PDB file of C-alpha atoms in Angstrom:
ATOM      1  CA  MET L  66    -130.195 -32.095 -21.496  1.00 38.00           C
ATOM      2  CA  ALA L  67    -126.757 -33.171 -19.366  1.00 45.00           C
ATOM      3  CA  ASP L  68    -124.740 -30.569 -17.842  1.00 50.00           C
ATOM      4  CA  GLY L  69    -127.778 -28.456 -16.601  1.00 54.00           C
ATOM      5  CA  VAL L  70    -127.888 -26.701 -19.750  1.00 57.00           C
ATOM      6  CA  GLN L  71    -131.284 -25.784 -20.827  1.00 60.00           C
ATOM      7  CA  ALA L  72    -133.059 -26.329 -24.120  1.00 59.00           C
ATOM      8  CA  ASN L  73    -132.148 -22.392 -25.268  1.00 67.00           C
ATOM      9  CA  GLU L  74    -129.521 -21.880 -23.113  1.00 88.00           C
ATOM     10  CA  LYS L  75    -126.014 -21.231 -24.588  1.00 96.00           C
ATOM     11  CA  SER L  76    -122.993 -22.561 -23.101  1.00 97.00           C
ATOM     12  CA  MET L  77    -118.757 -22.040 -23.195  1.00 98.00           C
ATOM     13  CA  SER L  78    -115.549 -23.667 -21.830  1.00 98.00           C
ATOM     14  CA  ILE L  79    -112.959 -22.340 -21.426  1.00 98.00           C
ATOM     15  CA  ILE L  80    -109.340 -24.480 -20.956  1.00 98.00           C
ATOM     16  CA  VAL L  81    -107.234 -22.392 -18.719  1.00 98.00           C
ATOM     17  CA  THR L  82    -103.240 -22.844 -18.877  1.00 98.00           C
ATOM     18  CA  LYS L  83    -101.384 -20.025 -17.541  1.00 97.00           C
ATOM     19  CA  GLY L  84    -101.034 -18.992 -14.375  1.00 97.00           C
ATOM     20  CA  THR L  85     -99.943 -15.287 -14.702  1.00 97.00           C
ATOM     21  CA  LEU L  86    -101.459 -12.418 -13.601  1.00 97.00           C
ATOM     22  CA  ASP L  87    -101.738 -11.059 -17.203  1.00 96.00           C
ATOM     23  CA  TRP L  88    -102.759 -14.141 -17.732  1.00 97.00           C
ATOM     24  CA  ALA L  89    -105.444 -14.978 -15.377  1.00 98.00           C
ATOM     25  CA  TYR L  90    -107.713 -11.847 -16.850  1.00 98.00           C
ATOM     26  CA  PRO L  91    -108.894 -13.730 -19.858  1.00 98.00           C
ATOM     27  CA  PRO L  92    -110.299 -16.124 -19.222  1.00 98.00           C
ATOM     28  CA  PHE L  93    -111.715 -15.206 -15.393  1.00 98.00           C
ATOM     29  CA  ILE L  94    -113.629 -11.640 -17.602  1.00 97.00           C
ATOM     30  CA  LEU L  95    -115.031 -13.926 -20.134  1.00 98.00           C
ATOM     31  CA  ALA L  96    -116.446 -16.384 -17.894  1.00 98.00           C
ATOM     32  CA  THR L  97    -118.216 -14.152 -15.635  1.00 97.00           C
ATOM     33  CA  THR L  98    -119.233 -12.130 -18.454  1.00 97.00           C
ATOM     34  CA  ALA L  99    -120.078 -14.847 -19.937  1.00 97.00           C
ATOM     35  CA  ALA L 100    -122.406 -16.325 -16.986  1.00 96.00           C
ATOM     36  CA  ALA L 101    -123.781 -12.674 -16.910  1.00 95.00           C
ATOM     37  CA  MET L 102    -125.050 -13.480 -19.855  1.00 95.00           C
ATOM     38  CA  ASP L 103    -127.207 -16.308 -19.211  1.00 94.00           C
ATOM     39  CA  VAL L 104    -124.054 -18.378 -21.014  1.00 96.00           C
ATOM     40  CA  LYS L 105    -123.746 -21.649 -18.832  1.00 97.00           C
ATOM     41  CA  VAL L 106    -119.631 -21.623 -18.782  1.00 98.00           C
ATOM     42  CA  THR L 107    -117.237 -25.042 -17.670  1.00 98.00           C
ATOM     43  CA  MET L 108    -113.898 -23.658 -17.056  1.00 98.00           C
ATOM     44  CA  PHE L 109    -111.012 -26.471 -16.874  1.00 98.00           C
ATOM     45  CA  PHE L 110    -107.900 -25.406 -15.235  1.00 98.00           C
ATOM     46  CA  THR L 111    -104.909 -27.453 -16.445  1.00 97.00           C
ATOM     47  CA  PHE L 112    -101.027 -26.834 -16.059  1.00 97.00           C
ATOM     48  CA  TYR L 113    -100.268 -23.086 -14.525  1.00 97.00           C
ATOM     49  CA  GLY L 114    -103.605 -22.822 -14.672  1.00 98.00           C
ATOM     50  CA  VAL L 115    -104.046 -24.623 -11.679  1.00 98.00           C
ATOM     51  CA  SER L 116    -102.549 -21.907  -9.481  1.00 97.00           C
ATOM     52  CA  LEU L 117    -104.774 -19.897  -9.888  1.00 98.00           C
ATOM     53  CA  LEU L 118    -107.472 -21.985  -8.104  1.00 98.00           C
ATOM     54  CA  LYS L 119    -105.394 -21.425  -4.878  1.00 97.00           C
ATOM     55  CA  LYS L 120    -106.614 -20.269  -1.819  1.00 97.00           C
ATOM     56  CA  ASP L 121    -103.942 -17.260  -1.603  1.00 96.00           C
ATOM     57  CA  LEU L 122    -103.135 -15.664  -4.473  1.00 96.00           C
ATOM     58  CA  ASP L 123    -100.010 -14.890  -5.491  1.00 95.00           C
ATOM     59  CA  LEU L 124    -100.124 -14.578  -9.195  1.00 97.00           C
ATOM     60  CA  SER L 125     -97.129 -12.825 -10.564  1.00 96.00           C
ATOM     61  CA  VAL L 126     -95.942 -10.869 -14.402  1.00 95.00           C
ATOM     62  CA  THR L 127     -92.582 -10.929 -15.907  1.00 92.00           C
ATOM     63  CA  THR L 128     -91.430  -8.446 -18.722  1.00 89.00           C
ATOM     64  CA  LEU L 129     -88.976 -11.381 -19.455  1.00 89.00           C
ATOM     65  CA  GLY L 130     -90.241 -12.690 -22.717  1.00 87.00           C
ATOM     66  CA  ASN L 131     -92.453  -9.615 -23.097  1.00 86.00           C
ATOM     67  CA  SER L 132     -91.419  -7.720 -25.598  1.00 85.00           C
ATOM     68  CA  ALA L 133     -95.204  -6.354 -26.182  1.00 88.00           C
ATOM     69  CA  MET L 134     -95.537  -5.480 -22.873  1.00 89.00           C
ATOM     70  CA  GLU L 135     -95.153  -1.482 -22.352  1.00 89.00           C
ATOM     71  CA  MET L 136     -96.161   0.630 -19.319  1.00 88.00           C
ATOM     72  CA  PRO L 137     -97.927   3.377 -19.246  1.00 90.00           C
ATOM     73  CA  MET L 138     -95.293   6.092 -18.038  1.00 86.00           C
ATOM     74  CA  MET L 139     -94.776   9.846 -18.245  1.00 89.00           C
ATOM     75  CA  GLY L 140     -97.477  10.189 -20.580  1.00 92.00           C
ATOM     76  CA  GLY L 141     -96.025   7.801 -22.920  1.00 94.00           C
ATOM     77  CA  HIS L 142     -95.215   4.102 -23.064  1.00 93.00           C
ATOM     78  CA  MET L 143     -92.758   2.756 -21.765  1.00 89.00           C
ATOM     79  CA  LYS L 144     -91.258  -0.994 -23.336  1.00 88.00           C
ATOM     80  CA  MET L 145     -89.331  -3.228 -21.385  1.00 85.00           C
ATOM     81  CA  PRO L 146     -86.057  -4.487 -22.301  1.00 86.00           C
ATOM     82  CA  ASN L 147     -85.290  -8.372 -21.258  1.00 88.00           C
ATOM     83  CA  ILE L 148     -82.332  -7.012 -19.694  1.00 89.00           C
ATOM     84  CA  MET L 149     -84.314  -5.280 -16.662  1.00 87.00           C
ATOM     85  CA  GLY L 150     -86.270  -7.959 -16.687  1.00 88.00           C
ATOM     86  CA  ILE L 151     -83.457 -10.521 -15.029  1.00 90.00           C
ATOM     87  CA  MET L 152     -82.501  -8.318 -12.467  1.00 92.00           C
ATOM     88  CA  PRO L 153     -83.003  -9.883  -9.030  1.00 93.00           C
ATOM     89  CA  GLY L 154     -86.607  -8.524  -7.622  1.00 93.00           C
ATOM     90  CA  MET L 155     -87.703  -7.379 -10.534  1.00 92.00           C
ATOM     91  CA  THR L 156     -90.621  -9.915 -10.834  1.00 94.00           C
ATOM     92  CA  ALA L 157     -91.860  -8.607  -7.767  1.00 95.00           C
ATOM     93  CA  LEU L 158     -92.096  -5.232  -8.575  1.00 93.00           C
ATOM     94  CA  THR L 159     -93.112  -5.965 -12.131  1.00 92.00           C
ATOM     95  CA  SER L 160     -96.013  -7.871 -10.128  1.00 95.00           C
ATOM     96  CA  LYS L 161     -96.591  -5.389  -7.425  1.00 95.00           C
ATOM     97  CA  MET L 162     -97.152  -1.994 -10.222  1.00 93.00           C
ATOM     98  CA  MET L 163     -99.159  -3.779 -12.001  1.00 94.00           C
ATOM     99  CA  LYS L 164    -101.552  -4.877  -9.044  1.00 96.00           C
ATOM    100  CA  GLY L 165    -101.117  -1.160  -8.659  1.00 96.00           C
ATOM    101  CA  MET L 166    -102.270   0.043 -11.797  1.00 94.00           C
ATOM    102  CA  ILE L 167    -104.890  -2.660 -12.046  1.00 95.00           C
ATOM    103  CA  LYS L 168    -106.456  -1.244  -8.396  1.00 95.00           C
ATOM    104  CA  LYS L 169    -105.595   2.637  -9.764  1.00 94.00           C
ATOM    105  CA  LYS L 170    -107.747   2.060 -12.865  1.00 92.00           C
ATOM    106  CA  GLY L 171    -110.800   0.242 -10.931  1.00 94.00           C
ATOM    107  CA  VAL L 172    -109.963  -3.273 -12.905  1.00 95.00           C
ATOM    108  CA  ALA L 173    -111.313  -6.187 -10.282  1.00 95.00           C
ATOM    109  CA  SER L 174    -108.969  -8.402  -9.074  1.00 96.00           C
ATOM    110  CA  ILE L 175    -108.734 -12.199 -10.132  1.00 97.00           C
ATOM    111  CA  GLU L 176    -109.830 -12.930  -6.016  1.00 97.00           C
ATOM    112  CA  GLU L 177    -112.975 -10.843  -7.618  1.00 95.00           C
ATOM    113  CA  LEU L 178    -113.232 -12.028 -10.475  1.00 97.00           C
ATOM    114  CA  ARG L 179    -113.114 -15.878  -9.476  1.00 97.00           C
ATOM    115  CA  GLU L 180    -115.729 -14.789  -6.509  1.00 95.00           C
ATOM    116  CA  GLY L 181    -117.979 -13.697  -9.544  1.00 94.00           C
ATOM    117  CA  ALA L 182    -117.151 -16.734 -11.227  1.00 96.00           C
ATOM    118  CA  GLN L 183    -118.337 -18.455  -8.124  1.00 95.00           C
ATOM    119  CA  LEU L 184    -121.758 -16.508  -7.430  1.00 90.00           C
ATOM    120  CA  GLY L 185    -122.572 -16.912 -11.330  1.00 92.00           C
ATOM    121  CA  ASP L 186    -122.423 -20.477 -11.190  1.00 94.00           C
ATOM    122  CA  VAL L 187    -119.147 -20.816 -13.469  1.00 97.00           C
ATOM    123  CA  ARG L 188    -118.328 -24.553 -13.160  1.00 97.00           C
ATOM    124  CA  LEU L 189    -114.861 -24.713 -12.199  1.00 98.00           C
ATOM    125  CA  ILE L 190    -113.049 -27.854 -12.617  1.00 98.00           C
ATOM    126  CA  ALA L 191    -109.336 -28.771 -11.629  1.00 97.00           C
ATOM    127  CA  CYS L 192    -106.881 -31.269 -14.031  1.00 97.00           C
ATOM    128  CA  GLN L 193    -106.216 -33.843 -11.831  1.00 96.00           C
ATOM    129  CA  MET L 194    -103.296 -34.865 -13.789  1.00 96.00           C
ATOM    130  CA  ALA L 195    -101.961 -31.519 -13.081  1.00 97.00           C
ATOM    131  CA  MET L 196    -102.828 -31.475 -10.147  1.00 96.00           C
ATOM    132  CA  ASP L 197    -100.416 -34.647  -9.254  1.00 96.00           C
ATOM    133  CA  LEU L 198     -97.723 -33.247 -11.481  1.00 96.00           C
ATOM    134  CA  PHE L 199     -96.952 -30.485  -9.679  1.00 96.00           C
ATOM    135  CA  GLU L 200     -98.560 -32.231  -6.136  1.00 96.00           C
ATOM    136  CA  TYR L 201    -100.822 -29.597  -5.611  1.00 95.00           C
ATOM    137  CA  ASP L 202    -103.075 -30.628  -2.487  1.00 95.00           C
ATOM    138  CA  LYS L 203    -107.425 -30.299  -2.703  1.00 96.00           C
ATOM    139  CA  THR L 204    -106.701 -28.282   0.749  1.00 96.00           C
ATOM    140  CA  ASP L 205    -104.590 -26.382  -1.284  1.00 95.00           C
ATOM    141  CA  LEU L 206    -107.822 -24.715  -3.667  1.00 97.00           C
ATOM    142  CA  ILE L 207    -110.710 -22.826  -2.982  1.00 97.00           C
ATOM    143  CA  ASP L 208    -113.707 -24.756  -2.096  1.00 97.00           C
ATOM    144  CA  GLY L 209    -116.364 -25.784  -4.651  1.00 96.00           C
ATOM    145  CA  LEU L 210    -114.246 -27.608  -7.145  1.00 97.00           C
ATOM    146  CA  GLU L 211    -114.431 -30.774  -9.702  1.00 97.00           C
ATOM    147  CA  PHE L 212    -111.263 -32.883 -10.012  1.00 97.00           C
ATOM    148  CA  ALA L 213    -111.658 -34.249 -13.655  1.00 96.00           C
ATOM    149  CA  GLY L 214    -109.619 -35.369 -16.546  1.00 96.00           C
ATOM    150  CA  ALA L 215    -109.248 -34.841 -20.295  1.00 95.00           C
ATOM    151  CA  ALA L 216    -112.435 -37.021 -21.063  1.00 96.00           C
ATOM    152  CA  THR L 217    -115.051 -35.207 -18.629  1.00 96.00           C
ATOM    153  CA  TYR L 218    -113.559 -31.790 -20.519  1.00 96.00           C
ATOM    154  CA  MET L 219    -114.093 -33.068 -23.727  1.00 96.00           C
ATOM    155  CA  GLU L 220    -117.658 -34.066 -23.653  1.00 96.00           C
ATOM    156  CA  THR L 221    -118.660 -30.398 -22.189  1.00 96.00           C
ATOM    157  CA  ALA L 222    -116.872 -28.876 -25.275  1.00 97.00           C
ATOM    158  CA  LEU L 223    -118.404 -31.453 -27.423  1.00 97.00           C
ATOM    159  CA  LYS L 224    -122.145 -29.750 -26.761  1.00 96.00           C
ATOM    160  CA  ALA L 225    -121.009 -26.323 -25.783  1.00 97.00           C
ATOM    161  CA  ASP L 226    -121.738 -23.044 -28.787  1.00 97.00           C
ATOM    162  CA  LEU L 227    -117.681 -22.004 -28.251  1.00 97.00           C
ATOM    163  CA  ASN L 228    -114.984 -23.249 -26.694  1.00 98.00           C
ATOM    164  CA  LEU L 229    -111.979 -20.825 -25.627  1.00 98.00           C
ATOM    165  CA  TYR L 230    -108.153 -22.276 -25.434  1.00 97.00           C
ATOM    166  CA  ILE L 231    -106.413 -19.732 -22.801  1.00 97.00           C
TER     167      ILE L 231
ATOM    168  CA  MET X 208    -138.098   7.464 -11.942  1.00 83.00           C
ATOM    169  CA  ALA X 209    -135.923   3.961 -12.538  1.00 90.00           C
ATOM    170  CA  ASP X 210    -136.673   1.764  -9.387  1.00 95.00           C
ATOM    171  CA  LEU X 211    -133.050   1.358  -8.721  1.00 97.00           C
ATOM    172  CA  THR X 212    -129.761   3.055  -9.492  1.00 97.00           C
ATOM    173  CA  LEU X 213    -126.730   1.387  -9.693  1.00 97.00           C
ATOM    174  CA  ASP X 214    -123.576   3.265 -10.001  1.00 97.00           C
ATOM    175  CA  THR X 215    -120.274   1.667 -11.315  1.00 96.00           C
ATOM    176  CA  GLN X 216    -118.313   4.912 -12.437  1.00 96.00           C
ATOM    177  CA  GLY X 217    -115.011   4.104 -11.149  1.00 94.00           C
ATOM    178  CA  VAL X 218    -114.884   0.771 -12.130  1.00 92.00           C
ATOM    179  CA  SER X 219    -113.947  -1.399 -15.390  1.00 91.00           C
ATOM    180  CA  CYS X 220    -115.278  -3.886 -17.650  1.00 90.00           C
ATOM    181  CA  PRO X 221    -116.601  -5.919 -16.674  1.00 92.00           C
ATOM    182  CA  LEU X 222    -117.871  -5.193 -13.396  1.00 92.00           C
ATOM    183  CA  PRO X 223    -120.281  -3.031 -14.811  1.00 94.00           C
ATOM    184  CA  ILE X 224    -122.288  -5.654 -17.052  1.00 95.00           C
ATOM    185  CA  LEU X 225    -121.479  -7.822 -13.454  1.00 93.00           C
ATOM    186  CA  LYS X 226    -122.640  -5.305 -10.907  1.00 94.00           C
ATOM    187  CA  ALA X 227    -125.981  -4.968 -13.128  1.00 96.00           C
ATOM    188  CA  LYS X 228    -126.954  -8.373 -13.516  1.00 95.00           C
ATOM    189  CA  LYS X 229    -127.131  -8.873  -9.566  1.00 93.00           C
ATOM    190  CA  ALA X 230    -128.694  -5.891  -9.351  1.00 95.00           C
ATOM    191  CA  LEU X 231    -131.472  -6.741 -12.449  1.00 96.00           C
ATOM    192  CA  ALA X 232    -131.484 -10.144 -10.238  1.00 93.00           C
ATOM    193  CA  ASP X 233    -132.999  -8.469  -7.212  1.00 94.00           C
ATOM    194  CA  LEU X 234    -135.974  -6.635  -9.669  1.00 96.00           C
ATOM    195  CA  GLU X 235    -139.700  -7.900 -10.290  1.00 95.00           C
ATOM    196  CA  SER X 236    -139.789  -8.666 -13.977  1.00 95.00           C
ATOM    197  CA  GLY X 237    -140.986  -4.825 -14.832  1.00 96.00           C
ATOM    198  CA  GLN X 238    -139.169  -3.159 -12.672  1.00 97.00           C
ATOM    199  CA  THR X 239    -136.312  -0.482 -13.873  1.00 97.00           C
ATOM    200  CA  LEU X 240    -132.598  -0.713 -13.041  1.00 97.00           C
ATOM    201  CA  GLU X 241    -130.541   3.038 -14.311  1.00 97.00           C
ATOM    202  CA  VAL X 242    -126.866   2.256 -14.576  1.00 97.00           C
ATOM    203  CA  LEU X 243    -123.981   4.957 -14.182  1.00 97.00           C
ATOM    204  CA  ALA X 244    -120.843   4.073 -15.709  1.00 96.00           C
ATOM    205  CA  SER X 245    -118.156   5.682 -16.121  1.00 95.00           C
ATOM    206  CA  ASP X 246    -116.096   3.247 -19.006  1.00 91.00           C
ATOM    207  CA  PRO X 247    -116.377   3.995 -22.091  1.00 91.00           C
ATOM    208  CA  GLY X 248    -116.216   0.629 -23.449  1.00 92.00           C
ATOM    209  CA  SER X 249    -120.016   0.023 -21.163  1.00 94.00           C
ATOM    210  CA  VAL X 250    -121.828   1.920 -24.182  1.00 94.00           C
ATOM    211  CA  LYS X 251    -121.734  -1.858 -26.593  1.00 94.00           C
ATOM    212  CA  ASP X 252    -121.808  -3.741 -23.680  1.00 96.00           C
ATOM    213  CA  PHE X 253    -125.231  -2.598 -22.015  1.00 96.00           C
ATOM    214  CA  GLU X 254    -126.536  -3.060 -26.075  1.00 96.00           C
ATOM    215  CA  ALA X 255    -124.912  -6.504 -26.216  1.00 96.00           C
ATOM    216  CA  PHE X 256    -125.658  -7.598 -22.629  1.00 96.00           C
ATOM    217  CA  CYS X 257    -129.645  -6.187 -23.457  1.00 96.00           C
ATOM    218  CA  ARG X 258    -129.756  -7.868 -26.428  1.00 95.00           C
ATOM    219  CA  THR X 259    -128.752 -11.405 -25.304  1.00 94.00           C
ATOM    220  CA  THR X 260    -130.513 -11.978 -22.100  1.00 94.00           C
ATOM    221  CA  GLY X 261    -133.729 -10.400 -23.546  1.00 95.00           C
ATOM    222  CA  HIS X 262    -133.971  -7.033 -20.812  1.00 96.00           C
ATOM    223  CA  ARG X 263    -135.081  -4.236 -22.529  1.00 96.00           C
ATOM    224  CA  LEU X 264    -132.245  -1.137 -22.790  1.00 97.00           C
ATOM    225  CA  LEU X 265    -135.447   1.433 -22.809  1.00 97.00           C
ATOM    226  CA  GLU X 266    -132.821   4.613 -22.343  1.00 96.00           C
ATOM    227  CA  GLN X 267    -129.181   5.599 -22.807  1.00 96.00           C
ATOM    228  CA  ALA X 268    -127.598   9.003 -22.296  1.00 96.00           C
ATOM    229  CA  ALA X 269    -123.855  10.265 -21.937  1.00 95.00           C
ATOM    230  CA  SER X 270    -123.022  13.219 -20.313  1.00 93.00           C
ATOM    231  CA  GLY X 271    -119.305  14.586 -19.768  1.00 92.00           C
ATOM    232  CA  GLU X 272    -117.785  11.388 -18.349  1.00 92.00           C
ATOM    233  CA  THR X 273    -120.813   9.454 -17.383  1.00 96.00           C
ATOM    234  CA  PHE X 274    -123.136   7.400 -18.783  1.00 97.00           C
ATOM    235  CA  ARG X 275    -126.620   6.494 -18.204  1.00 97.00           C
ATOM    236  CA  PHE X 276    -128.333   3.314 -19.230  1.00 97.00           C
ATOM    237  CA  VAL X 277    -132.488   2.413 -17.854  1.00 97.00           C
ATOM    238  CA  ILE X 278    -132.333  -0.914 -18.135  1.00 97.00           C
ATOM    239  CA  GLU X 279    -136.289  -2.831 -18.118  1.00 97.00           C
ATOM    240  CA  ARG X 280    -136.172  -5.874 -16.644  1.00 96.00           C
ATOM    241  CA  VAL X 281    -137.613  -8.769 -18.719  1.00 94.00           C
ATOM    242  CA  GLY X 282    -138.917 -12.398 -17.051  1.00 86.00           C
TER     243      GLY X 282
END
């Protein structure tokens, strides 16, 4: 069978289009969990998703435009007003707070999940077009990547049991 | 007595599953892995993991905030 998929093996593809800290979690959690459950996984990183493949990750998250964001504070949940998100330094502060929460609650870091994905033989494809568009160089990104376009993704997706767009 | 014990207390999904998968790979077919977890979601997760991978969930128990699973490696 093509793509190294065994006869009984399930396969999954994920298109990763976002590069913020919060949006980095769903694709990597799903990919690593699927790989742990013997699913053959392909992740196609395009647009802002390419930044999740950088050697040095410095992911951020903003409260701006995120009206669903409620931070656990003082026993309750506090909504983050947009006006606060505009203030200088707020993105850095929010990102730092979020990373602190993640570490405290024993949630894996994106670096750990990404490493887990590679160890789990998840196929990582970087969209060549997005790399050209945002002027990323291969040397900016981690090793072990394939570089391809939409048709490569399409071929994998057409055969996969599960296709996700994140 | 399980052949190997894996303590994943204090870590959240998906790490308990990922670590268990890795530990099972180091065991021989028929050997057992005992997993300790603090993540309540791990109860359903380990059931699903075993159903999907074919490994056998021999025991599961909860005491206080600790969840205990014994998984037999199949194949």
